[in-house]
Tab-separated table of C-alpha atoms in Angstrom:
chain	number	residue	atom	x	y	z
A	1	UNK	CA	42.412	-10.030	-82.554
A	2	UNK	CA	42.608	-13.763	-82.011
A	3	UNK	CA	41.027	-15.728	-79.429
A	4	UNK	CA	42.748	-18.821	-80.018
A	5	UNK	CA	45.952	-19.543	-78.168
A	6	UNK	CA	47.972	-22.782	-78.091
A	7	UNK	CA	47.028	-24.761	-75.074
A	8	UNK	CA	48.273	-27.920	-72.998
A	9	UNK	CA	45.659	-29.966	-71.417
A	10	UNK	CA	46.807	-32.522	-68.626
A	11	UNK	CA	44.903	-33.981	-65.567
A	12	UNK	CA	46.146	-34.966	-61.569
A	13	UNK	CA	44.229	-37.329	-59.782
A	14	UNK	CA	44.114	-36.852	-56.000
A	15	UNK	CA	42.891	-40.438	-54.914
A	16	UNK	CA	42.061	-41.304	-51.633
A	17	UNK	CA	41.446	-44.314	-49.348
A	18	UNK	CA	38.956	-42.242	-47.076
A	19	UNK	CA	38.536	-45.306	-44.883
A	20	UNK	CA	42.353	-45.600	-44.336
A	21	UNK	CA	43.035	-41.896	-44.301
A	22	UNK	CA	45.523	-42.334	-47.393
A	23	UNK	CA	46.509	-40.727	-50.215
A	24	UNK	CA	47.969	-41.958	-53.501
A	25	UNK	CA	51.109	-40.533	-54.292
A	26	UNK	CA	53.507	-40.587	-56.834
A	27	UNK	CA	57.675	-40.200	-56.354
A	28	UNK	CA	58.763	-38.518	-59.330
A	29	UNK	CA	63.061	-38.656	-59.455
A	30	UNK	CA	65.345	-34.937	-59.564
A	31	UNK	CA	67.403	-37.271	-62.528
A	32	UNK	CA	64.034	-37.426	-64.455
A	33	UNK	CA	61.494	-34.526	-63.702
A	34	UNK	CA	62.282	-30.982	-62.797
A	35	UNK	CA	59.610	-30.682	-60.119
A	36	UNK	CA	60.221	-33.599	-58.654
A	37	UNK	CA	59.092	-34.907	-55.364
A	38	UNK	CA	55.694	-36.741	-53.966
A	39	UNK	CA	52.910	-35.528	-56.626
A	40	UNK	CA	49.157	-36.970	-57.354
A	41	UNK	CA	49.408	-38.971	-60.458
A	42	UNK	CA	48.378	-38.116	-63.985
A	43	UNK	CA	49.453	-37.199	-67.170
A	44	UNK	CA	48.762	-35.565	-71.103
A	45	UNK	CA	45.163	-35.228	-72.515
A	46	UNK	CA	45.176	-36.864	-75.836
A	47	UNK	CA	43.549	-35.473	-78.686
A	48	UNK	CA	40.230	-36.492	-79.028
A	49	UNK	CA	39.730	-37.591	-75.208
A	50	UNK	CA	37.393	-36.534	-72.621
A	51	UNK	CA	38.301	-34.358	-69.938
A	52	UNK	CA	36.814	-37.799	-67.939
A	53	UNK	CA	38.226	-40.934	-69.893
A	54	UNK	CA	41.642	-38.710	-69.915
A	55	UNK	CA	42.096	-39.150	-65.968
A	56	UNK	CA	40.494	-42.726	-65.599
A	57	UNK	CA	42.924	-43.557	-68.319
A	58	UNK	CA	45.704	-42.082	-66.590
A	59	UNK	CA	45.725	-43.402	-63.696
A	60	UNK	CA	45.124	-46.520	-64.391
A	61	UNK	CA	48.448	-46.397	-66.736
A	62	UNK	CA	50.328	-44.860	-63.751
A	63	UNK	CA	49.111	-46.457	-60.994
A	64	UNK	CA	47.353	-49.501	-61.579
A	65	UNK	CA	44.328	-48.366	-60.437
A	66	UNK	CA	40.402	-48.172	-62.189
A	67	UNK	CA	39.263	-45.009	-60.484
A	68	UNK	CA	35.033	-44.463	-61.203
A	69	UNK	CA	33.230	-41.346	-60.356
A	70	UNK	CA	36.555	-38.505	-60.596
A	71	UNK	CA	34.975	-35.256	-59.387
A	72	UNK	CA	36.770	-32.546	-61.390
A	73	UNK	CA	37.937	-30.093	-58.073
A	74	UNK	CA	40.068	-27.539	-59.416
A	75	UNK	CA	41.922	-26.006	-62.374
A	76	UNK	CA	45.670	-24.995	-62.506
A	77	UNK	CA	47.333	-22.730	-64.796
A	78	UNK	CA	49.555	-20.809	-66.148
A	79	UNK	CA	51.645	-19.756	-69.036
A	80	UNK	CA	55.120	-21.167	-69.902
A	81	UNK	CA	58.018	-19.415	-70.961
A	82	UNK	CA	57.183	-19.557	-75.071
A	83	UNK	CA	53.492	-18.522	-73.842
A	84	UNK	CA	51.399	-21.429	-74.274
A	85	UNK	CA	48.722	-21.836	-71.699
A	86	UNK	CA	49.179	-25.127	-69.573
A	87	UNK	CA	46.532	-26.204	-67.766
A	88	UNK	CA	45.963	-29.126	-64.995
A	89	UNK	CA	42.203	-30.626	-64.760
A	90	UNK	CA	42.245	-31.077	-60.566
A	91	UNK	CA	40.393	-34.051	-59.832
A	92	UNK	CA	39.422	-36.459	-56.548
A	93	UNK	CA	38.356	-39.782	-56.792
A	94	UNK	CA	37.580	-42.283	-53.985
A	95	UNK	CA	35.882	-45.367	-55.146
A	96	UNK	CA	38.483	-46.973	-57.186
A	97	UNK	CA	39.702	-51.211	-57.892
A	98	UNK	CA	42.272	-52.691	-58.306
A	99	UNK	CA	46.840	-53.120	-57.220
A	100	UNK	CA	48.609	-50.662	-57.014
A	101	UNK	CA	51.773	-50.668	-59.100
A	102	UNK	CA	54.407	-48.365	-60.236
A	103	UNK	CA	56.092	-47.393	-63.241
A	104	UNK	CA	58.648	-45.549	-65.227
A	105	UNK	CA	57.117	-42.348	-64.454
A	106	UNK	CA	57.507	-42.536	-60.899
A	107	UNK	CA	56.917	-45.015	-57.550
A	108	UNK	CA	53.401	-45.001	-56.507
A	109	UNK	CA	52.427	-45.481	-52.772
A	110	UNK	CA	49.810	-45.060	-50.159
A	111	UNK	CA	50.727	-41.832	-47.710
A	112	UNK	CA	48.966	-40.749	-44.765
A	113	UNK	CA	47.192	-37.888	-45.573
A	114	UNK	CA	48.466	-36.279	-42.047
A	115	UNK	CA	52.176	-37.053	-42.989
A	116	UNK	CA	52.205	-34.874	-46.045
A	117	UNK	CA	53.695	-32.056	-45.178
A	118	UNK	CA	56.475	-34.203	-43.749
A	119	UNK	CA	57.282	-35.640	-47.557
A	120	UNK	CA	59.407	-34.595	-50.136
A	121	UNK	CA	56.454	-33.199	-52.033
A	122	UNK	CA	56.870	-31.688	-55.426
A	123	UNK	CA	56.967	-27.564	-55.044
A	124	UNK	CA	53.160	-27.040	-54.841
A	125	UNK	CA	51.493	-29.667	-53.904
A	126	UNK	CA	50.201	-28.842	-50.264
A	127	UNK	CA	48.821	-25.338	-51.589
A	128	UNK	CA	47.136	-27.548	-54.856
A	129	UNK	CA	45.675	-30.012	-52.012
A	130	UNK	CA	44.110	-26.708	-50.603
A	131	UNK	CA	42.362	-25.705	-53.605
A	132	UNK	CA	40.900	-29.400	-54.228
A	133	UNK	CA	39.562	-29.591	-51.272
A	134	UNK	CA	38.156	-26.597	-50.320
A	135	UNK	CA	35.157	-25.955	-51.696
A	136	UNK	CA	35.271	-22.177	-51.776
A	137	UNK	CA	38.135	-22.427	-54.162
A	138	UNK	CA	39.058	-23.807	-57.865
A	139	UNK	CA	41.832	-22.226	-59.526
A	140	UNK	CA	45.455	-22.271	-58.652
A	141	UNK	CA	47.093	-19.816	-61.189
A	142	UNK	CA	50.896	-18.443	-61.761
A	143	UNK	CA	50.375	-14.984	-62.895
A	144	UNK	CA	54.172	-14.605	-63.917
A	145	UNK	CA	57.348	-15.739	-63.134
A	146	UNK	CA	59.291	-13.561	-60.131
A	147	UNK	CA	62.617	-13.357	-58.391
A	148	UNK	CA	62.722	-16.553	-56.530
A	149	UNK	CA	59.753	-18.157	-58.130
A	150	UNK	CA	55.978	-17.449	-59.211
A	151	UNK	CA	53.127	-14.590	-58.681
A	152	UNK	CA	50.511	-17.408	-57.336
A	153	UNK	CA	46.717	-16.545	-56.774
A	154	UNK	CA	43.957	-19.086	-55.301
A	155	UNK	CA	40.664	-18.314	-56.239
C-alpha cells in the first residue's frame, strides 16, 4: 500500500498591526472566487519553495507588504472532491514594511480586528482565526463533505 498521495500546498498570512489593533484583509469577489468574502492573504507553494520564502513571497505579491519573522500557527486541511489532500500553512506575522496595495486577486485593507465578525468574511475565517491564535490548537480539518456543508474538527 502506498503512502504517497497527491497533495496541494498553499499558505494564509494573518498579518497584524498589533499597535493599531488591525488586521490585513483581503476582499476576494463572488464573480471571481467561490469562497469569497474578507480572507487573510496568500496563495500556491511553488515547487521547490520553502514553507517560509512561500508566504513572505506571497504576500508581498498580494499585498505589497515584506512581512519578516511569519510564525507558522496552524494547519488546514482537507480532501477535495477527486481526493487530493489540500492543505493551508496558517501563519501570523507582525513586523512587516512597506504600502499596502491591492491586486487582481482581491482588495487589500486594514480591518479592526474587533469588527470582524461584522464583515463579509469568507465561510471560515472567524473559526480559522481561532485556531491561529489559540495556542492550544493547530489544525482546522474537514473530515467530509455533509448535507449543508462540512464535518469540521479543531484540534
Amino acid at each position: 500500500m502506498s503512502r504517497s498521495q497527491k497533495t496541494i500546498l498553499t499558505n494564509i498570512c494573518l498579518v497584524e498591526d498589533v499597535s493599531r489593533g488591525k488586521l490585513l484583509m483581503q476582499y476576494r469577489s463572488p464573480e471571481r472566487y467561490p469562497w469569497s468574502g474578507y480572507a487573510f492573504p496568500g496563495g500556491h507553494i511553488e515547487k521547490g519553495e520553502s514553507l517560509h520564502d512561500s508566504v513572505v513571497r506571497e504576500i508581498l505579491e498580494e499585498t505589497g507588504l515584506t512581512i519578516t519573522h511569519p510564525k507558522l500557527v496552524g494547519v488546514k486541511n482537507w480532501h477535495t472532491d477527486e481526493g487530493i489532500r489540500y492543505i493551508v500553512f496558517c501563519y501570523k506575522a507582525t513586523d512587516f514594511s512597506g504600502q499596502i496595495h491591492s491586486t487582481e486577486e482581491g482588495e487589500i485593507s486594514w480591518v479592526d480586528k474587533d469588527s470582524l465578525p461584522q464583515l463579509d468574511l469568507a465561510y471560515d475565517m472567524l473559526e480559522l482565526l481561532r485556531v491561529m491564535e489559540d495556542e492550544e490548537l493547530s489544525e482546522y480539518y474537514y473530515h467530509e463533505r455533509i448535507k449543508g456543508g462540512w464535518r469540521k474538527s479543531m484540534y
